[in-house]
PDB file of C-alpha atoms in Angstrom:
ATOM      1  CA  UNK A 125     109.757 112.677  77.784  1.00 81.00           C
ATOM      2  CA  UNK A 126     107.675 110.455  75.551  1.00 85.00           C
ATOM      3  CA  UNK A 127     104.424 111.998  74.331  1.00 90.00           C
ATOM      4  CA  UNK A 128     101.756 109.659  72.973  1.00 95.00           C
ATOM      5  CA  UNK A 129      98.832 111.036  70.975  1.00 96.00           C
ATOM      6  CA  UNK A 130      95.793 109.317  69.504  1.00 97.00           C
ATOM      7  CA  UNK A 131      93.795 111.284  66.989  1.00 93.00           C
ATOM      8  CA  UNK A 132      90.875 111.388  66.491  1.00 93.00           C
ATOM      9  CA  UNK A 133      89.492 111.073  70.003  1.00 94.00           C
ATOM     10  CA  UNK A 134      86.256 109.654  68.603  1.00 96.00           C
ATOM     11  CA  UNK A 135      85.178 108.075  65.341  1.00 94.00           C
ATOM     12  CA  UNK A 136      81.866 106.831  63.974  1.00 96.00           C
ATOM     13  CA  UNK A 137      81.638 104.647  60.860  1.00 96.00           C
ATOM     14  CA  UNK A 138      78.932 102.560  59.186  1.00 97.00           C
ATOM     15  CA  UNK A 139      79.234  98.806  59.375  1.00 97.00           C
ATOM     16  CA  UNK A 140      81.484  97.374  56.665  1.00 97.00           C
ATOM     17  CA  UNK A 141      83.833 100.316  56.395  1.00 97.00           C
ATOM     18  CA  UNK A 142      87.515  99.901  57.211  1.00 97.00           C
ATOM     19  CA  UNK A 143      88.794 101.569  60.373  1.00 96.00           C
ATOM     20  CA  UNK A 144      92.107 103.406  60.543  1.00 96.00           C
ATOM     21  CA  UNK A 145      93.321 104.358  64.015  1.00 97.00           C
ATOM     22  CA  UNK A 146      96.476 106.344  64.653  1.00 97.00           C
ATOM     23  CA  UNK A 147      98.986 106.451  67.492  1.00 97.00           C
ATOM     24  CA  UNK A 148     101.772 109.050  67.333  1.00 97.00           C
ATOM     25  CA  UNK A 149     104.810 109.269  69.575  1.00 96.00           C
ATOM     26  CA  UNK A 150     107.704 111.686  69.933  1.00 94.00           C
ATOM     27  CA  UNK A 151     110.613 109.430  70.922  1.00 90.00           C
ATOM     28  CA  UNK A 152     111.499 106.614  68.520  1.00 88.00           C
ATOM     29  CA  UNK A 153     113.567 104.735  71.136  1.00 90.00           C
ATOM     30  CA  UNK A 154     110.845 102.230  71.912  1.00 89.00           C
ATOM     31  CA  UNK A 155     110.998  98.554  72.854  1.00 89.00           C
ATOM     32  CA  UNK A 156     107.530  97.655  71.654  1.00 92.00           C
ATOM     33  CA  UNK A 157     104.045  99.025  71.044  1.00 95.00           C
ATOM     34  CA  UNK A 158     100.855  97.250  72.001  1.00 96.00           C
ATOM     35  CA  UNK A 159      97.265  97.895  70.877  1.00 98.00           C
ATOM     36  CA  UNK A 160      94.305  97.233  73.169  1.00 98.00           C
ATOM     37  CA  UNK A 161      90.553  97.594  73.092  1.00 97.00           C
ATOM     38  CA  UNK A 162      88.531  98.575  76.114  1.00 96.00           C
ATOM     39  CA  UNK A 163      84.809  98.075  76.466  1.00 93.00           C
ATOM     40  CA  UNK A 164      82.897 100.440  78.793  1.00 87.00           C
ATOM     41  CA  UNK A 165      83.602  99.731  82.459  1.00 81.00           C
ATOM     42  CA  UNK A 166      85.891  96.830  81.622  1.00 84.00           C
ATOM     43  CA  UNK A 167      89.583  96.052  81.606  1.00 86.00           C
ATOM     44  CA  UNK A 168      91.780  96.076  78.525  1.00 95.00           C
ATOM     45  CA  UNK A 169      91.985  93.320  75.934  1.00 95.00           C
ATOM     46  CA  UNK A 170      95.261  92.898  74.067  1.00 95.00           C
ATOM     47  CA  UNK A 171      94.940  93.001  70.272  1.00 97.00           C
ATOM     48  CA  UNK A 172      98.439  93.118  68.816  1.00 96.00           C
ATOM     49  CA  UNK A 173     102.002  93.743  69.955  1.00 94.00           C
ATOM     50  CA  UNK A 174     104.691  95.024  67.586  1.00 94.00           C
ATOM     51  CA  UNK A 175     108.320  94.690  68.534  1.00 92.00           C
ATOM     52  CA  UNK A 176     110.651  97.584  67.782  1.00 91.00           C
ATOM     53  CA  UNK A 177     112.327  95.551  65.037  1.00 91.00           C
ATOM     54  CA  UNK A 178     109.046  94.731  63.279  1.00 93.00           C
ATOM     55  CA  UNK A 179     107.114  96.749  60.703  1.00 94.00           C
ATOM     56  CA  UNK A 180     103.705  95.151  61.117  1.00 95.00           C
ATOM     57  CA  UNK A 181     101.647  92.468  62.800  1.00 95.00           C
ATOM     58  CA  UNK A 182      98.422  90.860  61.625  1.00 96.00           C
ATOM     59  CA  UNK A 183      95.654  88.962  63.360  1.00 95.00           C
ATOM     60  CA  UNK A 184      92.481  88.174  61.446  1.00 96.00           C
ATOM     61  CA  UNK A 185      90.852  91.459  60.396  1.00 97.00           C
ATOM     62  CA  UNK A 186      93.419  93.476  62.359  1.00 97.00           C
ATOM     63  CA  UNK A 187      96.700  94.817  61.051  1.00 97.00           C
ATOM     64  CA  UNK A 188      99.055  97.077  62.966  1.00 97.00           C
ATOM     65  CA  UNK A 189     102.010  98.875  61.417  1.00 97.00           C
ATOM     66  CA  UNK A 190     104.930 100.637  63.046  1.00 96.00           C
ATOM     67  CA  UNK A 191     107.060 103.404  61.541  1.00 95.00           C
ATOM     68  CA  UNK A 192     109.557 104.566  64.132  1.00 93.00           C
ATOM     69  CA  UNK A 193     111.134 107.163  61.843  1.00 93.00           C
ATOM     70  CA  UNK A 194     107.866 109.055  61.578  1.00 94.00           C
ATOM     71  CA  UNK A 195     106.786 108.242  65.150  1.00 95.00           C
ATOM     72  CA  UNK A 196     103.584 106.529  64.161  1.00 97.00           C
ATOM     73  CA  UNK A 197     101.681 103.289  64.509  1.00 97.00           C
ATOM     74  CA  UNK A 198      98.442 102.581  62.665  1.00 97.00           C
ATOM     75  CA  UNK A 199      95.818  99.992  63.513  1.00 97.00           C
ATOM     76  CA  UNK A 200      93.649  98.863  60.593  1.00 97.00           C
ATOM     77  CA  UNK A 201      90.431  97.001  61.174  1.00 97.00           C
ATOM     78  CA  UNK A 202      88.945  95.613  57.974  1.00 97.00           C
ATOM     79  CA  UNK A 203      85.210  95.373  57.323  1.00 97.00           C
ATOM     80  CA  UNK A 204      84.122  96.828  60.644  1.00 97.00           C
ATOM     81  CA  UNK A 205      81.273  95.266  62.637  1.00 97.00           C
ATOM     82  CA  UNK A 206      79.089  96.672  65.438  1.00 96.00           C
ATOM     83  CA  UNK A 207      81.011  94.423  67.842  1.00 96.00           C
ATOM     84  CA  UNK A 208      84.142  96.452  67.060  1.00 97.00           C
ATOM     85  CA  UNK A 209      82.620  99.401  68.930  1.00 97.00           C
ATOM     86  CA  UNK A 210      85.003 100.142  71.806  1.00 97.00           C
ATOM     87  CA  UNK A 211      87.838 102.442  72.829  1.00 97.00           C
ATOM     88  CA  UNK A 212      91.164 101.562  71.241  1.00 98.00           C
ATOM     89  CA  UNK A 213      94.357 102.379  73.111  1.00 98.00           C
ATOM     90  CA  UNK A 214      98.040 102.151  72.242  1.00 97.00           C
ATOM     91  CA  UNK A 215     100.729 101.488  74.842  1.00 96.00           C
ATOM     92  CA  UNK A 216     104.372 102.365  74.301  1.00 95.00           C
ATOM     93  CA  UNK A 217     107.098 100.528  76.171  1.00 91.00           C
ATOM     94  CA  UNK A 218     110.182 102.748  75.998  1.00 89.00           C
ATOM     95  CA  UNK A 219     112.501 100.305  77.739  1.00 84.00           C
ATOM     96  CA  UNK A 220     110.534 100.154  80.958  1.00 83.00           C
ATOM     97  CA  UNK A 221     108.904 103.573  80.629  1.00 88.00           C
ATOM     98  CA  UNK A 222     105.284 102.749  79.883  1.00 92.00           C
ATOM     99  CA  UNK A 223     102.819 105.244  78.466  1.00 94.00           C
ATOM    100  CA  UNK A 224      99.327 104.945  77.025  1.00 96.00           C
ATOM    101  CA  UNK A 225      97.617 107.204  74.569  1.00 96.00           C
ATOM    102  CA  UNK A 226      94.256 108.678  75.574  1.00 96.00           C
ATOM    103  CA  UNK A 227      92.445 106.354  73.182  1.00 96.00           C
ATOM    104  CA  UNK A 228      90.088 106.593  70.221  1.00 97.00           C
ATOM    105  CA  UNK A 229      86.433 105.833  70.917  1.00 97.00           C
ATOM    106  CA  UNK A 230      84.950 103.961  67.966  1.00 97.00           C
ATOM    107  CA  UNK A 231      81.269 103.474  67.181  1.00 97.00           C
ATOM    108  CA  UNK A 232      80.292 101.182  64.319  1.00 97.00           C
ATOM    109  CA  UNK A 233      76.679 101.751  63.311  1.00 96.00           C
ATOM    110  CA  UNK A 234      74.598  98.919  61.783  1.00 93.00           C
TER     111      UNK A 234
ATOM    112  CA  UNK B 228      95.140  79.861  83.184  1.00 54.00           C
ATOM    113  CA  UNK B 229      92.442  81.890  84.861  1.00 75.00           C
ATOM    114  CA  UNK B 230      93.613  85.336  83.795  1.00 93.00           C
ATOM    115  CA  UNK B 231      94.572  88.300  85.957  1.00 96.00           C
ATOM    116  CA  UNK B 232      92.350  88.583  89.016  1.00 96.00           C
ATOM    117  CA  UNK B 233      91.759  91.788  90.985  1.00 97.00           C
ATOM    118  CA  UNK B 234      89.972  92.176  94.283  1.00 96.00           C
ATOM    119  CA  UNK B 235      87.830  93.851  95.316  1.00 97.00           C
ATOM    120  CA  UNK B 236      86.013  94.947  92.164  1.00 96.00           C
ATOM    121  CA  UNK B 237      84.607  98.001  93.867  1.00 97.00           C
ATOM    122  CA  UNK B 238      85.699  99.903  96.945  1.00 97.00           C
ATOM    123  CA  UNK B 239      83.953 102.853  98.543  1.00 98.00           C
ATOM    124  CA  UNK B 240      85.792 104.613 101.325  1.00 97.00           C
ATOM    125  CA  UNK B 241      85.782 107.865 103.218  1.00 97.00           C
ATOM    126  CA  UNK B 242      88.464 110.454 102.769  1.00 97.00           C
ATOM    127  CA  UNK B 243      91.391 109.812 105.079  1.00 97.00           C
ATOM    128  CA  UNK B 244      90.954 106.048 105.248  1.00 98.00           C
ATOM    129  CA  UNK B 245      93.518 103.523 104.020  1.00 98.00           C
ATOM    130  CA  UNK B 246      92.649 101.038 101.293  1.00 98.00           C
ATOM    131  CA  UNK B 247      94.424  97.983  99.907  1.00 98.00           C
ATOM    132  CA  UNK B 248      93.878  96.248  96.591  1.00 97.00           C
ATOM    133  CA  UNK B 249      95.079  92.831  95.552  1.00 98.00           C
ATOM    134  CA  UNK B 250      96.173  91.521  92.164  1.00 98.00           C
ATOM    135  CA  UNK B 251      96.793  87.882  91.278  1.00 97.00           C
ATOM    136  CA  UNK B 252      98.684  87.625  87.975  1.00 96.00           C
ATOM    137  CA  UNK B 253      98.561  84.855  85.429  1.00 94.00           C
ATOM    138  CA  UNK B 254     100.497  81.890  86.737  1.00 92.00           C
ATOM    139  CA  UNK B 255     104.219  81.971  85.851  1.00 87.00           C
ATOM    140  CA  UNK B 256     104.095  85.582  84.694  1.00 92.00           C
ATOM    141  CA  UNK B 257     107.206  87.311  86.018  1.00 92.00           C
ATOM    142  CA  UNK B 258     106.115  90.895  85.493  1.00 94.00           C
ATOM    143  CA  UNK B 259     103.272  92.651  87.213  1.00 96.00           C
ATOM    144  CA  UNK B 260     102.102  96.206  86.511  1.00 96.00           C
ATOM    145  CA  UNK B 261      99.811  98.709  88.216  1.00 97.00           C
ATOM    146  CA  UNK B 262      97.994 101.503  86.391  1.00 97.00           C
ATOM    147  CA  UNK B 263      95.400 104.091  87.322  1.00 96.00           C
ATOM    148  CA  UNK B 264      92.650 105.205  84.944  1.00 95.00           C
ATOM    149  CA  UNK B 265      90.238 108.104  85.294  1.00 94.00           C
ATOM    150  CA  UNK B 266      87.151 108.621  83.172  1.00 89.00           C
ATOM    151  CA  UNK B 267      87.865 109.410  79.546  1.00 87.00           C
ATOM    152  CA  UNK B 268      91.623 109.024  79.901  1.00 91.00           C
ATOM    153  CA  UNK B 269      94.103 106.318  79.031  1.00 93.00           C
ATOM    154  CA  UNK B 270      95.622 104.379  81.934  1.00 95.00           C
ATOM    155  CA  UNK B 271      98.539 106.031  83.724  1.00 95.00           C
ATOM    156  CA  UNK B 272     101.481 103.856  84.674  1.00 95.00           C
ATOM    157  CA  UNK B 273     102.151 103.596  88.414  1.00 95.00           C
ATOM    158  CA  UNK B 274     104.731 100.859  88.943  1.00 95.00           C
ATOM    159  CA  UNK B 275     105.904  97.441  87.852  1.00 94.00           C
ATOM    160  CA  UNK B 276     107.640  94.412  89.324  1.00 95.00           C
ATOM    161  CA  UNK B 277     109.951  91.812  87.878  1.00 93.00           C
ATOM    162  CA  UNK B 278     109.336  88.918  90.250  1.00 92.00           C
ATOM    163  CA  UNK B 279     109.524  90.548  93.719  1.00 92.00           C
ATOM    164  CA  UNK B 280     111.720  93.486  92.641  1.00 93.00           C
ATOM    165  CA  UNK B 281     110.019  96.836  92.030  1.00 92.00           C
ATOM    166  CA  UNK B 282     111.880  98.053  88.930  1.00 91.00           C
ATOM    167  CA  UNK B 283     110.076 101.216  87.941  1.00 88.00           C
ATOM    168  CA  UNK B 284     107.933 103.667  89.845  1.00 89.00           C
ATOM    169  CA  UNK B 285     106.105 106.654  88.402  1.00 90.00           C
ATOM    170  CA  UNK B 286     106.431 110.106  89.906  1.00 85.00           C
ATOM    171  CA  UNK B 287     102.643 109.933  90.086  1.00 77.00           C
ATOM    172  CA  UNK B 288     103.089 107.495  92.934  1.00 79.00           C
ATOM    173  CA  UNK B 289     103.184 109.789  95.926  1.00 77.00           C
ATOM    174  CA  UNK B 290     104.335 108.825  99.406  1.00 87.00           C
ATOM    175  CA  UNK B 291     100.785 107.744 100.169  1.00 93.00           C
ATOM    176  CA  UNK B 292     100.978 104.933  97.622  1.00 94.00           C
ATOM    177  CA  UNK B 293     102.932 101.742  98.130  1.00 94.00           C
ATOM    178  CA  UNK B 294     103.014  98.472  96.258  1.00 95.00           C
ATOM    179  CA  UNK B 295     104.462  95.120  97.188  1.00 95.00           C
ATOM    180  CA  UNK B 296     104.959  91.741  95.604  1.00 96.00           C
ATOM    181  CA  UNK B 297     106.530  89.844  98.473  1.00 91.00           C
ATOM    182  CA  UNK B 298     106.978  86.403  96.949  1.00 86.00           C
ATOM    183  CA  UNK B 299     106.880  87.288  93.306  1.00 85.00           C
ATOM    184  CA  UNK B 300     103.313  86.078  92.976  1.00 91.00           C
ATOM    185  CA  UNK B 301     100.361  88.284  93.985  1.00 96.00           C
ATOM    186  CA  UNK B 302     100.753  92.011  94.579  1.00 97.00           C
ATOM    187  CA  UNK B 303      99.061  94.570  96.788  1.00 97.00           C
ATOM    188  CA  UNK B 304      98.619  98.290  96.218  1.00 97.00           C
ATOM    189  CA  UNK B 305      97.946 100.363  99.324  1.00 97.00           C
ATOM    190  CA  UNK B 306      96.761 103.953  99.413  1.00 96.00           C
ATOM    191  CA  UNK B 307      97.067 105.705 102.747  1.00 96.00           C
ATOM    192  CA  UNK B 308      95.000 108.712 103.818  1.00 96.00           C
ATOM    193  CA  UNK B 309      92.854 108.593 100.700  1.00 97.00           C
ATOM    194  CA  UNK B 310      91.823 111.813  98.982  1.00 95.00           C
ATOM    195  CA  UNK B 311      88.934 112.452  96.619  1.00 96.00           C
ATOM    196  CA  UNK B 312      91.428 112.762  93.783  1.00 94.00           C
ATOM    197  CA  UNK B 313      92.355 109.109  94.285  1.00 95.00           C
ATOM    198  CA  UNK B 314      88.965 108.073  92.918  1.00 97.00           C
ATOM    199  CA  UNK B 315      89.742 106.075  89.799  1.00 96.00           C
ATOM    200  CA  UNK B 316      89.920 102.597  88.308  1.00 96.00           C
ATOM    201  CA  UNK B 317      93.066 100.775  89.407  1.00 97.00           C
ATOM    202  CA  UNK B 318      94.220  98.260  86.824  1.00 97.00           C
ATOM    203  CA  UNK B 319      96.681  95.430  87.177  1.00 97.00           C
ATOM    204  CA  UNK B 320      98.406  93.600  84.330  1.00 97.00           C
ATOM    205  CA  UNK B 321     100.932  90.808  84.039  1.00 96.00           C
ATOM    206  CA  UNK B 322     103.313  89.543  81.373  1.00 94.00           C
ATOM    207  CA  UNK B 323     105.872  86.809  80.929  1.00 90.00           C
ATOM    208  CA  UNK B 324     108.663  89.362  80.982  1.00 79.00           C
ATOM    209  CA  UNK B 325     110.759  87.512  78.428  1.00 74.00           C
ATOM    210  CA  UNK B 326     112.684  89.402  75.757  1.00 67.00           C
ATOM    211  CA  UNK B 327     110.519  89.617  72.673  1.00 63.00           C
ATOM    212  CA  UNK B 328     107.422  88.323  74.458  1.00 66.00           C
ATOM    213  CA  UNK B 329     105.982  90.929  76.738  1.00 84.00           C
ATOM    214  CA  UNK B 330     102.281  91.072  75.976  1.00 92.00           C
ATOM    215  CA  UNK B 331     100.446  92.574  78.934  1.00 95.00           C
ATOM    216  CA  UNK B 332      97.206  90.950  80.058  1.00 95.00           C
ATOM    217  CA  UNK B 333      94.894  93.069  82.173  1.00 95.00           C
ATOM    218  CA  UNK B 334      92.518  92.325  84.986  1.00 95.00           C
ATOM    219  CA  UNK B 335      89.029  93.828  85.213  1.00 94.00           C
ATOM    220  CA  UNK B 336      90.224  96.492  87.650  1.00 95.00           C
ATOM    221  CA  UNK B 337      89.240  97.804  91.071  1.00 97.00           C
ATOM    222  CA  UNK B 338      87.047 100.890  91.046  1.00 96.00           C
ATOM    223  CA  UNK B 339      87.775 103.168  94.004  1.00 98.00           C
ATOM    224  CA  UNK B 340      85.361 105.852  95.111  1.00 97.00           C
ATOM    225  CA  UNK B 341      86.519 108.221  97.843  1.00 97.00           C
ATOM    226  CA  UNK B 342      83.682 110.145  99.494  1.00 96.00           C
TER     227      UNK B 342
END
């Protein structure tokens, strides 16, 4: 059974610092991995999707990497801004078996 | 493209009552997903459809839960004989369902409160 872990559960950084968010998984037989952000009381917004065959994806200040051998994906957010404050979640698609991590709550202080 | 739409946004019901939620996916999206999220947790997968076929169903989905997507467009999630433990945010997502392009887009959710 796939286990998905996001550590830390919460993170606070000053504006301008780079953010590094981790998503660990136990079974490397995945189809893809998707990163989302969730604002309080709202639905999820897709950030990046990495296919199993890819090593990384980039969009603006965001970069996501995938290392299946070590069971880890990392989301980097460069030069953080207060508007980046949210909960960040990873979703693993293990060929139709879908599982989210519990999320990392990020606060970026001005 | 108006995004994924969920109705109602909020539902308050008494224990034992039946409730039904509706999800309208993004037009031409073949896949539709249902998740449940409780406070402080990541969403839990419930079920998903490829067109009108229900392809995967979580063990979390007890006999009281049923989902349909009769014409491969909108979907409904029904909970019978609601219990207080059913109180949660119910999220719907859709995706194209094509190989290599399966980004899920989420609706705003339906918040259920069972009194």
